[in-house]
Coordinates of C-alpha atoms and ligand atoms in Angstrom, one line a residue:
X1 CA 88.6 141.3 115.2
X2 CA 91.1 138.8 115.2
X3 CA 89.7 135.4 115.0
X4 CA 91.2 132.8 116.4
X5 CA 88.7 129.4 116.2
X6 CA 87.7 127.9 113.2
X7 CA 84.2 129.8 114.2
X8 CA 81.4 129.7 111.0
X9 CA 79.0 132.0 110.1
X10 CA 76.7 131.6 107.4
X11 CA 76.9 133.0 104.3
X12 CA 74.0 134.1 102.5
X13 CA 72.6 132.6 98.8
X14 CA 72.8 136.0 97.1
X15 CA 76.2 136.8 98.2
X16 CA 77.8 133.3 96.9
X17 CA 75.6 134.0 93.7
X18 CA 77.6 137.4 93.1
X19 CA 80.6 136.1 94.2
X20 CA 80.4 132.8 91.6
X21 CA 79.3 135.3 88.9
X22 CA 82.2 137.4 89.0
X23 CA 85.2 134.4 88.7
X24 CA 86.8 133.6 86.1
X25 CA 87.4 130.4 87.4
X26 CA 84.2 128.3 89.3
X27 CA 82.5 128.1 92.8
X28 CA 81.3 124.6 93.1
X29 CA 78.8 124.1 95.9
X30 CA 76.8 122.0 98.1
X31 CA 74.4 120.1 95.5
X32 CA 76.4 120.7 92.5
X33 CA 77.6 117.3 90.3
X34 CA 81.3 117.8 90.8
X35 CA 80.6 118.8 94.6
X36 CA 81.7 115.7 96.2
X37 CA 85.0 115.5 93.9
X38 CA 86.1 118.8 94.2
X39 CA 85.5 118.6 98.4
X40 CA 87.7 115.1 98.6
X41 CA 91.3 115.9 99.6
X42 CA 94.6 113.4 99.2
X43 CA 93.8 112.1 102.9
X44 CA 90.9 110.4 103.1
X45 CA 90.7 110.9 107.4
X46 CA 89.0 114.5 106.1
X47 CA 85.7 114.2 105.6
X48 CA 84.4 117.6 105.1
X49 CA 81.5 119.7 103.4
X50 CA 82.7 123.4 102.5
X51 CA 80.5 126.4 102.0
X52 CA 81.6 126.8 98.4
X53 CA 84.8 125.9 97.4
X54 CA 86.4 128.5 94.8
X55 CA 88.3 126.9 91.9
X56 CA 90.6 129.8 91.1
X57 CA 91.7 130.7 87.4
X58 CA 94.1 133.5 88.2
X59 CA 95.6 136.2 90.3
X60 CA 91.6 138.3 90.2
X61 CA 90.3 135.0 91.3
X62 CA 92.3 134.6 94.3
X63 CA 91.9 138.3 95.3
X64 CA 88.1 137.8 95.3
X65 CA 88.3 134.5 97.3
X66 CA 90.6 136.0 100.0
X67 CA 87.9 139.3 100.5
X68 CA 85.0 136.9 100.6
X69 CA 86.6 135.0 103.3
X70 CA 88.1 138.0 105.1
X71 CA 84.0 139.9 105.0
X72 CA 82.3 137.3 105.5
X73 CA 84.4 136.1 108.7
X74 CA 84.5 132.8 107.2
X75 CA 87.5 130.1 107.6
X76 CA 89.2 129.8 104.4
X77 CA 91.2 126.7 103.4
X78 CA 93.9 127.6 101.1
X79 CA 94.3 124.2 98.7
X80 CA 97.7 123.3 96.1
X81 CA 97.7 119.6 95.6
X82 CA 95.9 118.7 98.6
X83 CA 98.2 116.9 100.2
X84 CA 97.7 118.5 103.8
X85 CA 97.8 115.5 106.2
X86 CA 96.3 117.3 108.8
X87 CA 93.5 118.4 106.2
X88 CA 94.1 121.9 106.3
X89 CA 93.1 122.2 102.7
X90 CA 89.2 121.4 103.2
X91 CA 86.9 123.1 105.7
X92 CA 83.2 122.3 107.0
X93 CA 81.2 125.6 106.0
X94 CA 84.0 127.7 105.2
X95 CA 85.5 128.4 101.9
X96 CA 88.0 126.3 100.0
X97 CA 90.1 128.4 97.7
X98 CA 91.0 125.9 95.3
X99 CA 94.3 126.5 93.1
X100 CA 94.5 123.6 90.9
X101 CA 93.5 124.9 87.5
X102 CA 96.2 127.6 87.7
X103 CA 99.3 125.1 86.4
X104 CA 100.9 127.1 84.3
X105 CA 104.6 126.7 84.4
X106 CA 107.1 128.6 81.9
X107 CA 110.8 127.1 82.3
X108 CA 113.4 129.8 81.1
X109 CA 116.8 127.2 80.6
X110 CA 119.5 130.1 80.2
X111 CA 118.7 131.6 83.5
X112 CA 117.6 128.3 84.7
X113 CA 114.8 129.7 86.1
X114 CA 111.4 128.2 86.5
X115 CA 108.2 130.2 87.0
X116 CA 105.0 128.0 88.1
X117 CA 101.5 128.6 89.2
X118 CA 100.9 127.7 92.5
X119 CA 98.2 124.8 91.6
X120 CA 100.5 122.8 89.7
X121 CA 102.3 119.9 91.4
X122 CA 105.9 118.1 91.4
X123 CA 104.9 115.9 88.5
X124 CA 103.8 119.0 86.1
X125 CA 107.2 120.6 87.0
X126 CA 109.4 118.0 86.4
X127 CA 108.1 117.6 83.5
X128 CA 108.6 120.5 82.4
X129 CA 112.5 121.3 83.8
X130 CA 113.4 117.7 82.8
X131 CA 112.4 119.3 79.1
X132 CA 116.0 121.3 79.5
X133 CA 117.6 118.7 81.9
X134 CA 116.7 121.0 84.8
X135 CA 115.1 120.5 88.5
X136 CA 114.9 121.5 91.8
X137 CA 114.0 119.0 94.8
X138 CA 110.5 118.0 94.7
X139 CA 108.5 115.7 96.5
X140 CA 108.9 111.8 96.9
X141 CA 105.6 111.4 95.3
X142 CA 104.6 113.7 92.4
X143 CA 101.1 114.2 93.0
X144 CA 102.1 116.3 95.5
X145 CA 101.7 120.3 95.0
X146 CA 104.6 122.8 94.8
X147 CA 102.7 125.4 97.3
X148 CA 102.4 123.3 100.3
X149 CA 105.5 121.5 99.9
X150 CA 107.8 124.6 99.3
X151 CA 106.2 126.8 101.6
X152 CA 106.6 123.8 104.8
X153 CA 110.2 123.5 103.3
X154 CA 110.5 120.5 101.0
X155 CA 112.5 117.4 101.3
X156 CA 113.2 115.6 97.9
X157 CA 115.8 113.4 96.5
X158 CA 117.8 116.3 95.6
X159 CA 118.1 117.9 99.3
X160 CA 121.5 116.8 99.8
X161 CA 123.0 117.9 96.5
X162 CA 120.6 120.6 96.1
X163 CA 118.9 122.0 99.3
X164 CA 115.2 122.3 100.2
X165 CA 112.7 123.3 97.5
X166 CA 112.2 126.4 100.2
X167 CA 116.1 126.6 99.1
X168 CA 116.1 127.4 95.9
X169 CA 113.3 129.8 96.0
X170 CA 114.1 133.1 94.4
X171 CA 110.1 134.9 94.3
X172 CA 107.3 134.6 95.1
X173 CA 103.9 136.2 94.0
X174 CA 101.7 136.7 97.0
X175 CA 98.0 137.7 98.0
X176 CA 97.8 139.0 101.2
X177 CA 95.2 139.0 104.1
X178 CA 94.4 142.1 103.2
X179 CA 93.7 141.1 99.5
X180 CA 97.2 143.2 98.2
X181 CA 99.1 140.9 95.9
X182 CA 102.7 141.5 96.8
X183 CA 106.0 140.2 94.9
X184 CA 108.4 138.8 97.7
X185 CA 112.4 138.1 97.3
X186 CA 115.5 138.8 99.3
X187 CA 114.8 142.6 97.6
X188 CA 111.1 143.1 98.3
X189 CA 109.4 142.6 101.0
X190 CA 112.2 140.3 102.5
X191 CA 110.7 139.3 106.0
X192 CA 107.8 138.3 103.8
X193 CA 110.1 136.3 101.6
X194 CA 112.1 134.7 104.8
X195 CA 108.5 133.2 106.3
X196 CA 107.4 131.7 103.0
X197 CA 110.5 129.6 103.0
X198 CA 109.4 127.3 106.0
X199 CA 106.5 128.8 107.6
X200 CA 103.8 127.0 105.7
X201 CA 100.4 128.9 104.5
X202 CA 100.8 131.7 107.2
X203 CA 101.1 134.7 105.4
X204 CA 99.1 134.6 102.2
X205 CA 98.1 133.1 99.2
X206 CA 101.4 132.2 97.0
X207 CA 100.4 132.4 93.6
X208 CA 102.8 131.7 91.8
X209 CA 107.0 130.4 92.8
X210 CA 110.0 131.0 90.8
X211 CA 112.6 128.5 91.5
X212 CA 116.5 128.1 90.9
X213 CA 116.9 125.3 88.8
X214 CA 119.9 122.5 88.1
X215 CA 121.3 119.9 86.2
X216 CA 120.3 117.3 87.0
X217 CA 119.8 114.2 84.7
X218 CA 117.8 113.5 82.9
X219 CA 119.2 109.8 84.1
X220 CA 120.2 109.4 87.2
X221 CA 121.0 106.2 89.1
X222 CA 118.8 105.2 91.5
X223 CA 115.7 103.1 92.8
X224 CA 114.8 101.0 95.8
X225 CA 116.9 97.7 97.0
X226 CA 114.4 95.7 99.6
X227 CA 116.2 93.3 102.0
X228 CA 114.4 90.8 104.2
X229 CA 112.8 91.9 107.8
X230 CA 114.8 89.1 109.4
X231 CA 118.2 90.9 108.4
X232 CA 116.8 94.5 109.7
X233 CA 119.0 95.6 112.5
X234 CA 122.5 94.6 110.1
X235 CA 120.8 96.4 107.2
X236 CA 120.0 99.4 109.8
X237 CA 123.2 99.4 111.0
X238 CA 124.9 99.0 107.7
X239 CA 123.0 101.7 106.1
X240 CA 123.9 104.6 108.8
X241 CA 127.4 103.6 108.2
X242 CA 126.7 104.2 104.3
X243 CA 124.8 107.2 105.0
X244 CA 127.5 108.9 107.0
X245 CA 129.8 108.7 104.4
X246 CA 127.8 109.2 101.2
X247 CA 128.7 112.1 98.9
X248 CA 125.9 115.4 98.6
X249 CA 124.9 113.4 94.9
X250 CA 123.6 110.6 96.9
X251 CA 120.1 110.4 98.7
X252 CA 118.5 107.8 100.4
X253 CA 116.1 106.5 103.1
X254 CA 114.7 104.0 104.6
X255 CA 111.4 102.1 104.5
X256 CA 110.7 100.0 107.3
X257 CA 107.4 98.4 105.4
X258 CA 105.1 96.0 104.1
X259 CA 105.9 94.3 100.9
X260 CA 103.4 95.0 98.4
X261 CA 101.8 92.7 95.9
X262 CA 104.3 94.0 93.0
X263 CA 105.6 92.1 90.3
X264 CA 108.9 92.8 91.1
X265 CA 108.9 91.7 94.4
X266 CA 108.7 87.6 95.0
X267 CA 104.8 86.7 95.6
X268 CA 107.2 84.5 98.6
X269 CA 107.3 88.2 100.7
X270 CA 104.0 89.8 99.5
X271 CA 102.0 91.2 102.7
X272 CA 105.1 90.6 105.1
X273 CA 107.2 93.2 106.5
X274 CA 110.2 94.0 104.2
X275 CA 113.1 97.2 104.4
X276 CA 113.3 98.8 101.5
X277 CA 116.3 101.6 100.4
X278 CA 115.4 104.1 98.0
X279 CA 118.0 106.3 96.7
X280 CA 119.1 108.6 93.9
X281 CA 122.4 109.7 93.2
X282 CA 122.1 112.5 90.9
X283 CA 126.1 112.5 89.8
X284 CA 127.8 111.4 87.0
X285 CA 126.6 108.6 85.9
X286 CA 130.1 106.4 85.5
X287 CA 130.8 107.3 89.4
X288 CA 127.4 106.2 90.4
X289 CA 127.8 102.4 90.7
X290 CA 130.9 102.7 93.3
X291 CA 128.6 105.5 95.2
X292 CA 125.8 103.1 95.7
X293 CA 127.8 99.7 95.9
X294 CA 127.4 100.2 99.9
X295 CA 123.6 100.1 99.8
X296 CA 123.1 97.0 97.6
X297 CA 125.7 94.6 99.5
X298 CA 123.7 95.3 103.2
X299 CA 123.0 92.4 103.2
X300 CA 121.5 89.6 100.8
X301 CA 118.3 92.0 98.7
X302 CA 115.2 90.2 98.4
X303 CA 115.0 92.8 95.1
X304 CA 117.6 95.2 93.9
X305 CA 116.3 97.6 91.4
X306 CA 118.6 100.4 91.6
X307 CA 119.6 101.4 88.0
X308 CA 120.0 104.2 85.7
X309 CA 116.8 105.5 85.1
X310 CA 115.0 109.0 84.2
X311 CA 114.9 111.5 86.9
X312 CA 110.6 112.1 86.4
X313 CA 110.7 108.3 86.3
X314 CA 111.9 107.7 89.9
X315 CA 110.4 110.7 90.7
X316 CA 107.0 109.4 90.5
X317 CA 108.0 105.4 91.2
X318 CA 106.4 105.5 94.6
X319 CA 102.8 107.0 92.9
X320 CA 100.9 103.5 92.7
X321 CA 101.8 102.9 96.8
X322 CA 100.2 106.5 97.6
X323 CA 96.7 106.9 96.0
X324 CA 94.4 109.3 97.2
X325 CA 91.5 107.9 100.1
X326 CA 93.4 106.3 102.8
X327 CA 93.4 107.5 106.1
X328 CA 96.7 108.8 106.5
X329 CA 98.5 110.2 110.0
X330 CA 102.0 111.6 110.4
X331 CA 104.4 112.3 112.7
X332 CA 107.8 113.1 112.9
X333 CA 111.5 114.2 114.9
X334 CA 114.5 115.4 113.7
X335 CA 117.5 112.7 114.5
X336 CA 120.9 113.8 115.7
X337 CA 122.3 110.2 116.1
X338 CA 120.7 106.0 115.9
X339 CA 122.8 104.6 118.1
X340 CA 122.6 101.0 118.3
X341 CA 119.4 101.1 121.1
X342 CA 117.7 103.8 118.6
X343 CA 117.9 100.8 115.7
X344 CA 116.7 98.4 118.3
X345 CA 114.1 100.5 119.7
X346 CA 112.7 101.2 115.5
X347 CA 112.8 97.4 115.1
X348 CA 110.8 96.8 117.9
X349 CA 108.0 99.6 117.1
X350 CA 107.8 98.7 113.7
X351 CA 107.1 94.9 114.6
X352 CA 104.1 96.1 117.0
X353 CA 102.6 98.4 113.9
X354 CA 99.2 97.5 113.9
X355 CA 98.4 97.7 110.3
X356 CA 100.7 96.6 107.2
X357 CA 100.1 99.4 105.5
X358 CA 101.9 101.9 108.3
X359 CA 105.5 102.3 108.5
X360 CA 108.4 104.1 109.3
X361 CA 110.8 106.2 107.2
X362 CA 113.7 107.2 108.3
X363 CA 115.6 109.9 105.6
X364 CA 118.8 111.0 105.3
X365 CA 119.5 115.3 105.4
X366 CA 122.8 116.7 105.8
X367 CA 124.5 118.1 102.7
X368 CA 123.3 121.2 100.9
X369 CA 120.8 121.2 103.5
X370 CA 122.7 121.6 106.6
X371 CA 125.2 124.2 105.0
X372 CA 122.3 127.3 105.2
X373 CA 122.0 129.2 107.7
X374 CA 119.4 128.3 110.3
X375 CA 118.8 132.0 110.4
X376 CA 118.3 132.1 106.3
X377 CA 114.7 131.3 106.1
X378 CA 111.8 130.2 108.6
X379 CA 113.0 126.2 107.8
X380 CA 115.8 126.2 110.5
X381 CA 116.0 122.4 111.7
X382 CA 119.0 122.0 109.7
X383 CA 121.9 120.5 111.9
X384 CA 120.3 117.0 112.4
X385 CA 121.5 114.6 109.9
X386 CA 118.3 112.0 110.0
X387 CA 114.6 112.8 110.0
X388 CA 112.2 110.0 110.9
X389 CA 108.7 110.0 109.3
X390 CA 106.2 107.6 111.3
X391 CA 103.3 107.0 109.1
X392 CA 99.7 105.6 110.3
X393 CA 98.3 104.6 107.4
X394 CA 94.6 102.8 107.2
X395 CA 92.9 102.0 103.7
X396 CA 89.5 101.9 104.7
X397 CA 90.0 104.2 108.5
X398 CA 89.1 100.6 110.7
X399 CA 91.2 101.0 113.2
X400 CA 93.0 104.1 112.4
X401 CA 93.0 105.6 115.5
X402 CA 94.9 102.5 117.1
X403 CA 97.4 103.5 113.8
X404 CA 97.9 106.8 115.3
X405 CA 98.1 106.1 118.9
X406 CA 101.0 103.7 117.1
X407 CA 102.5 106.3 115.6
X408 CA 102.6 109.0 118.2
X409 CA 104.5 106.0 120.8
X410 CA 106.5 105.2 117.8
X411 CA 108.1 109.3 117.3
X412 CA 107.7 109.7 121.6
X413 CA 110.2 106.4 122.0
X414 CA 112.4 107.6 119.3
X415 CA 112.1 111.8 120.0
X416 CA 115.2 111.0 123.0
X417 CA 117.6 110.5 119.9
X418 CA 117.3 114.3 118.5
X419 CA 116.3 117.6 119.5
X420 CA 113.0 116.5 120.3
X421 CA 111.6 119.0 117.1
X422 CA 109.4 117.9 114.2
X423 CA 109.1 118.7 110.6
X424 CA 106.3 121.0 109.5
X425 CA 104.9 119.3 106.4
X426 CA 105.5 116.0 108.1
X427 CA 103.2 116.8 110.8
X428 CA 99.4 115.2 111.4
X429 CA 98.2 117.7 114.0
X430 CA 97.8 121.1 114.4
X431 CA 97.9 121.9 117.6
X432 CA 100.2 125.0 119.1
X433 CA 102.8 122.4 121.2
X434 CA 103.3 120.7 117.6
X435 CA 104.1 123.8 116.2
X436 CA 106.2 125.2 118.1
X437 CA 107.8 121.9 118.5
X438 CA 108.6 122.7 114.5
X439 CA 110.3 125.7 115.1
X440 CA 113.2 126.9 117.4
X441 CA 112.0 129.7 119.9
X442 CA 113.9 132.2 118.1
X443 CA 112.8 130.8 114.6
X444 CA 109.0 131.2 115.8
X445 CA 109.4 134.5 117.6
X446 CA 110.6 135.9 114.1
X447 CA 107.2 134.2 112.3
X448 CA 105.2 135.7 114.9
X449 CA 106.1 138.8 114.4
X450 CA 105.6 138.2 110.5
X451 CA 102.2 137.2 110.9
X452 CA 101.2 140.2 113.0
X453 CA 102.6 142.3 110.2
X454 CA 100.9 140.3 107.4
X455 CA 97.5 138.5 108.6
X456 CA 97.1 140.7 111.9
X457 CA 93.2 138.8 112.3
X458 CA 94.9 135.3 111.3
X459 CA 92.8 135.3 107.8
X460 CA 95.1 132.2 107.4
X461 CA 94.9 130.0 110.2
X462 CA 94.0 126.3 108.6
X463 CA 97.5 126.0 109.0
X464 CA 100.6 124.9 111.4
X465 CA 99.1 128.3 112.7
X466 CA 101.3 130.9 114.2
X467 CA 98.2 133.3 115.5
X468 CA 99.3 136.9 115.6
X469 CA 98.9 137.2 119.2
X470 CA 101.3 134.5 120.0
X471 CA 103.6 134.6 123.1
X472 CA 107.7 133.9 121.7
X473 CA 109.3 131.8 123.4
Ligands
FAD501 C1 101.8 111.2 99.6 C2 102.6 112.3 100.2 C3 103.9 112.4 100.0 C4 104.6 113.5 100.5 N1 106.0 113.5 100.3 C5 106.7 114.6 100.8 C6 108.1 114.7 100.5 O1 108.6 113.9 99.8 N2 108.7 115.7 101.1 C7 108.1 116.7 101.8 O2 108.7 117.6 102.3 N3 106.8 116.6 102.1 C8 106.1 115.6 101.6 N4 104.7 115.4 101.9 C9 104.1 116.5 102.7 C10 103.7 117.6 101.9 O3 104.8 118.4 101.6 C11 102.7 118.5 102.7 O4 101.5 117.8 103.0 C12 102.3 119.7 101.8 O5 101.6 120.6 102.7 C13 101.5 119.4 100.7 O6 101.3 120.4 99.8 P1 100.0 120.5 98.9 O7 100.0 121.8 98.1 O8 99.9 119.2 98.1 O9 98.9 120.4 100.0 P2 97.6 121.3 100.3 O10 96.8 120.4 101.1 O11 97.0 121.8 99.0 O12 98.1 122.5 101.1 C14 98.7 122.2 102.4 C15 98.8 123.5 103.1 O13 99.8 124.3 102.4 C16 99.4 125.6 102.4 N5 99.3 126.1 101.0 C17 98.8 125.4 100.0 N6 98.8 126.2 98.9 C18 99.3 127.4 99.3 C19 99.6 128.6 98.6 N7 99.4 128.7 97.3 N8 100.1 129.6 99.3 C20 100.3 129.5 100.6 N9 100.1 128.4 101.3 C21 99.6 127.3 100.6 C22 98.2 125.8 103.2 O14 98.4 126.0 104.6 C23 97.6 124.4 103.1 O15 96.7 124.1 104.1 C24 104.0 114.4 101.3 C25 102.6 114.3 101.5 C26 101.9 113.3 101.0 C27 100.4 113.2 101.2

């Protein structure tokens, strides 16, 4: 059978008894004291009430989880850090196979290798790399997990010196549909190996990563320099200019936000809109200052905190502004040019936001990035030098849907500017037009095709889902 709706069917007492008693980790379910934690993902626009959600200890565990769900005909949300803005890692009356107690993480610094578990997130790994002066791109904000990030691609403030997190994948350790755990590289089961890197949760439970690893730090130079709203379009337009020309070391992008109630920021601009650049130039230190002269002189900053500081430090500076709860939507296009109009046009939508909290990021890609091969791995966007990130943001969900509506107007009058594509992991719907919007025709032909070979009855479908029975093209 190969299901294709997020159909339920019930599962009986005696066989979620059997099943809890034979984990080594823990099913926690409806009526149990930690039930309403363990359901609650990052995004607080999820509200959902799973079957039983399975808090994994190991491989055994996962094995289990993915028969249950594949016998019982149940929809299974597969769950890292629980970041999934779409909330693709909870489910109403399915099962939640929850990864976060497997975090173990063993750096080896000759190879510069790192092997993690696939519940850990970017703040356990850095802190364990940055040990040995090592990393690999990780996420903006560390609460985010390694498994959803790297398998959507992974955008960090190392992509330009570095590549994707997908990038410097070497293995993977994966449970299938069928419950066979698999070892995937460019040497075993390569096709396997190529969808991971880009293709999301399509093809199987990753259980564990092993990463490339670099220098990098463990100070770099970098931080956020805020400039006033009034001066946005010459800031704008200054910063492309910067951005064209900076070297792979340097990445940045753009904030078009709210100013928070921080210390650091005059209480004069607290609660009004304010740009902020955050940046990390990952170079030699005594080059940096000339590197990121151009981004503090745009104009005159409201704050400039760009300084040397530890690479884990900056890597979880943006943690306080993204708690868990909110309601959160995003949306997103790859940018091949912001012409003047473009700048105008983001001004202009990101006056008409309807609550403080949303905003719109605009990052710089290129470098390391853009010099794989769109053909190297299911992330194959790699040509446009600018992604834009509209978020819809709503602490308490008044008014969120307004947000979105926002948000969706804000990428539709800014899509003319690019290929018209979007960004996976940066992507608050599911449907099929915004997934294949993610991936070029020839990209997506090559997933389909992968799926049908690895989860032929889309097992995995709470996911940018590429069913099996897909048309290409
Ligand atoms: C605050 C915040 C900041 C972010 N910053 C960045 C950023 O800087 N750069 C960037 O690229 N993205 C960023 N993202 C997006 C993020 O990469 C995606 O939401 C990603 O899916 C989150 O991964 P996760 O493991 O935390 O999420 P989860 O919700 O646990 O998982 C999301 C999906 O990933 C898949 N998945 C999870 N675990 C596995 C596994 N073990 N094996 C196979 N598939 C799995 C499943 O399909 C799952 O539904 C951010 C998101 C948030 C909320």
């Amino acid at each position: 059978m190969t299901i294709t709706d997020n159909r339920q069917t019930r599962i009986g007492e005696a066989t979620v008894a059997e099943f809890a008693a034979g984990l080594r980790g823990k099913a926690v379910r409806p009526g149990d004291e930690d039930y309403d934690r363990e359901r609650s993902i990052w995004n607080g626009a999820h509200d959902r009430r799973p079957a039983v959600i399975a808090r994994a200890a190991g491989v055994a565990d996962v094995i289990r989880t993915v028969d249950l769900a594949r016998s019982e005909g149940l929809p299974l949300a597969v769950r890292g850090g629980g970041h999934s803005i779409p909330g693709f890692s909870t489910v109403d009356d399915g099962i939640v196979l929850d990864l976060s107690l497997m975090k173990g993480i063993r750096v080896d610094p000759q190879r510069r290798r790192v092997t993690a578990e696939a519940g850990g997130t970017w703040k356990d790994l850095d802190a364990e790399t940055q040990q040995f002066g090592l990393a690999v791109t990780g996420g903006l904000v560390s609460s985010t997990g390694i498994a959803g990030f790297t398998t959507g691609g992974g955008i960090g403030w190392l992509m330009r010196k570095h590549g994707l997190a997908a990038d410097n994948l070497v293995a993977a350790d994966v449970v299938t549909a069928d419950g066979q755990f698999v070892h995937a590289s460019a040497d075993e089961n390569p096709e396997l190996f190529w969808g991971l890197r880009g293709g999301g949760g399509n093809f199987g439970v990753v259980t564990s990563f092993e990463f490339q690893l670099h220098e990098v730090g463990p100070t770099v130079l970098a931080g956020l320099v805020f400039y006033p709203a009034e001066e946005a379009e010459q800031v704008l337009r200054g910063y492309l200019a910067a951005a064209a020309a900076a070297p792979d070391e340097l990445t940045t992008l753009v904030n078009m936000t709210t100013a928070p109630p921080v210390p650091f920021l005059p209480e004069s601009v607290h609660g009004k809109p304010i740009v902020a650049l955050g940046a990390v130039y990952s170079g030699p230190l005594d080059a940096g200052d000339d590197v990121v002269r151009p981004l503090r002189t745009l104009a005159d900053p409201v704050a400039d905190l760009l300084g040397p500081v530890p690479y884990a430090a900056m890597q979880q500076m943006l943690d306080p502004l993204w708690q868990a709860g909110a309601h959160n939507y995003f949306t997103s296009a790859m940018m091949d040019d912001l012409p003047d109009p473009a700048v105008e046009e983001l001004i202009a939508r990101w006056s008409a936001k309807p609550t403080p909290q949303s905003e719109i990021h605009v990052h710089h890609a290129g470098g390391a990035l853009a010099r794989v091969s769109a053909s190297a791995s299911a992330f194959s966007q790699r040509t446009s030098p600018y992604l834009l990130n509209v978020i819809a943001r709503s602490v308490d969900g008044v008014g969120f849907d307004d947000d979105a509506a926002w948000a969706r107007g804000t990428r539709a009058a800014l899509a003319a500017y690019g290929p018209d594509t979007m960004y996976v992991n940066f992507t608050g719907e599911a449907g099929d037009d915004k997934v294949r919007a993610s991936y070029p025709p020839e990209t997506y032909a090559k997933l389909v095709s992968i799926k049908k070979r690895y989860d032929p009855t889309n097992v995995f479908r709470l996911n940018q889902n590429i069913p099996p029975t897909a048309q290409a093209g």
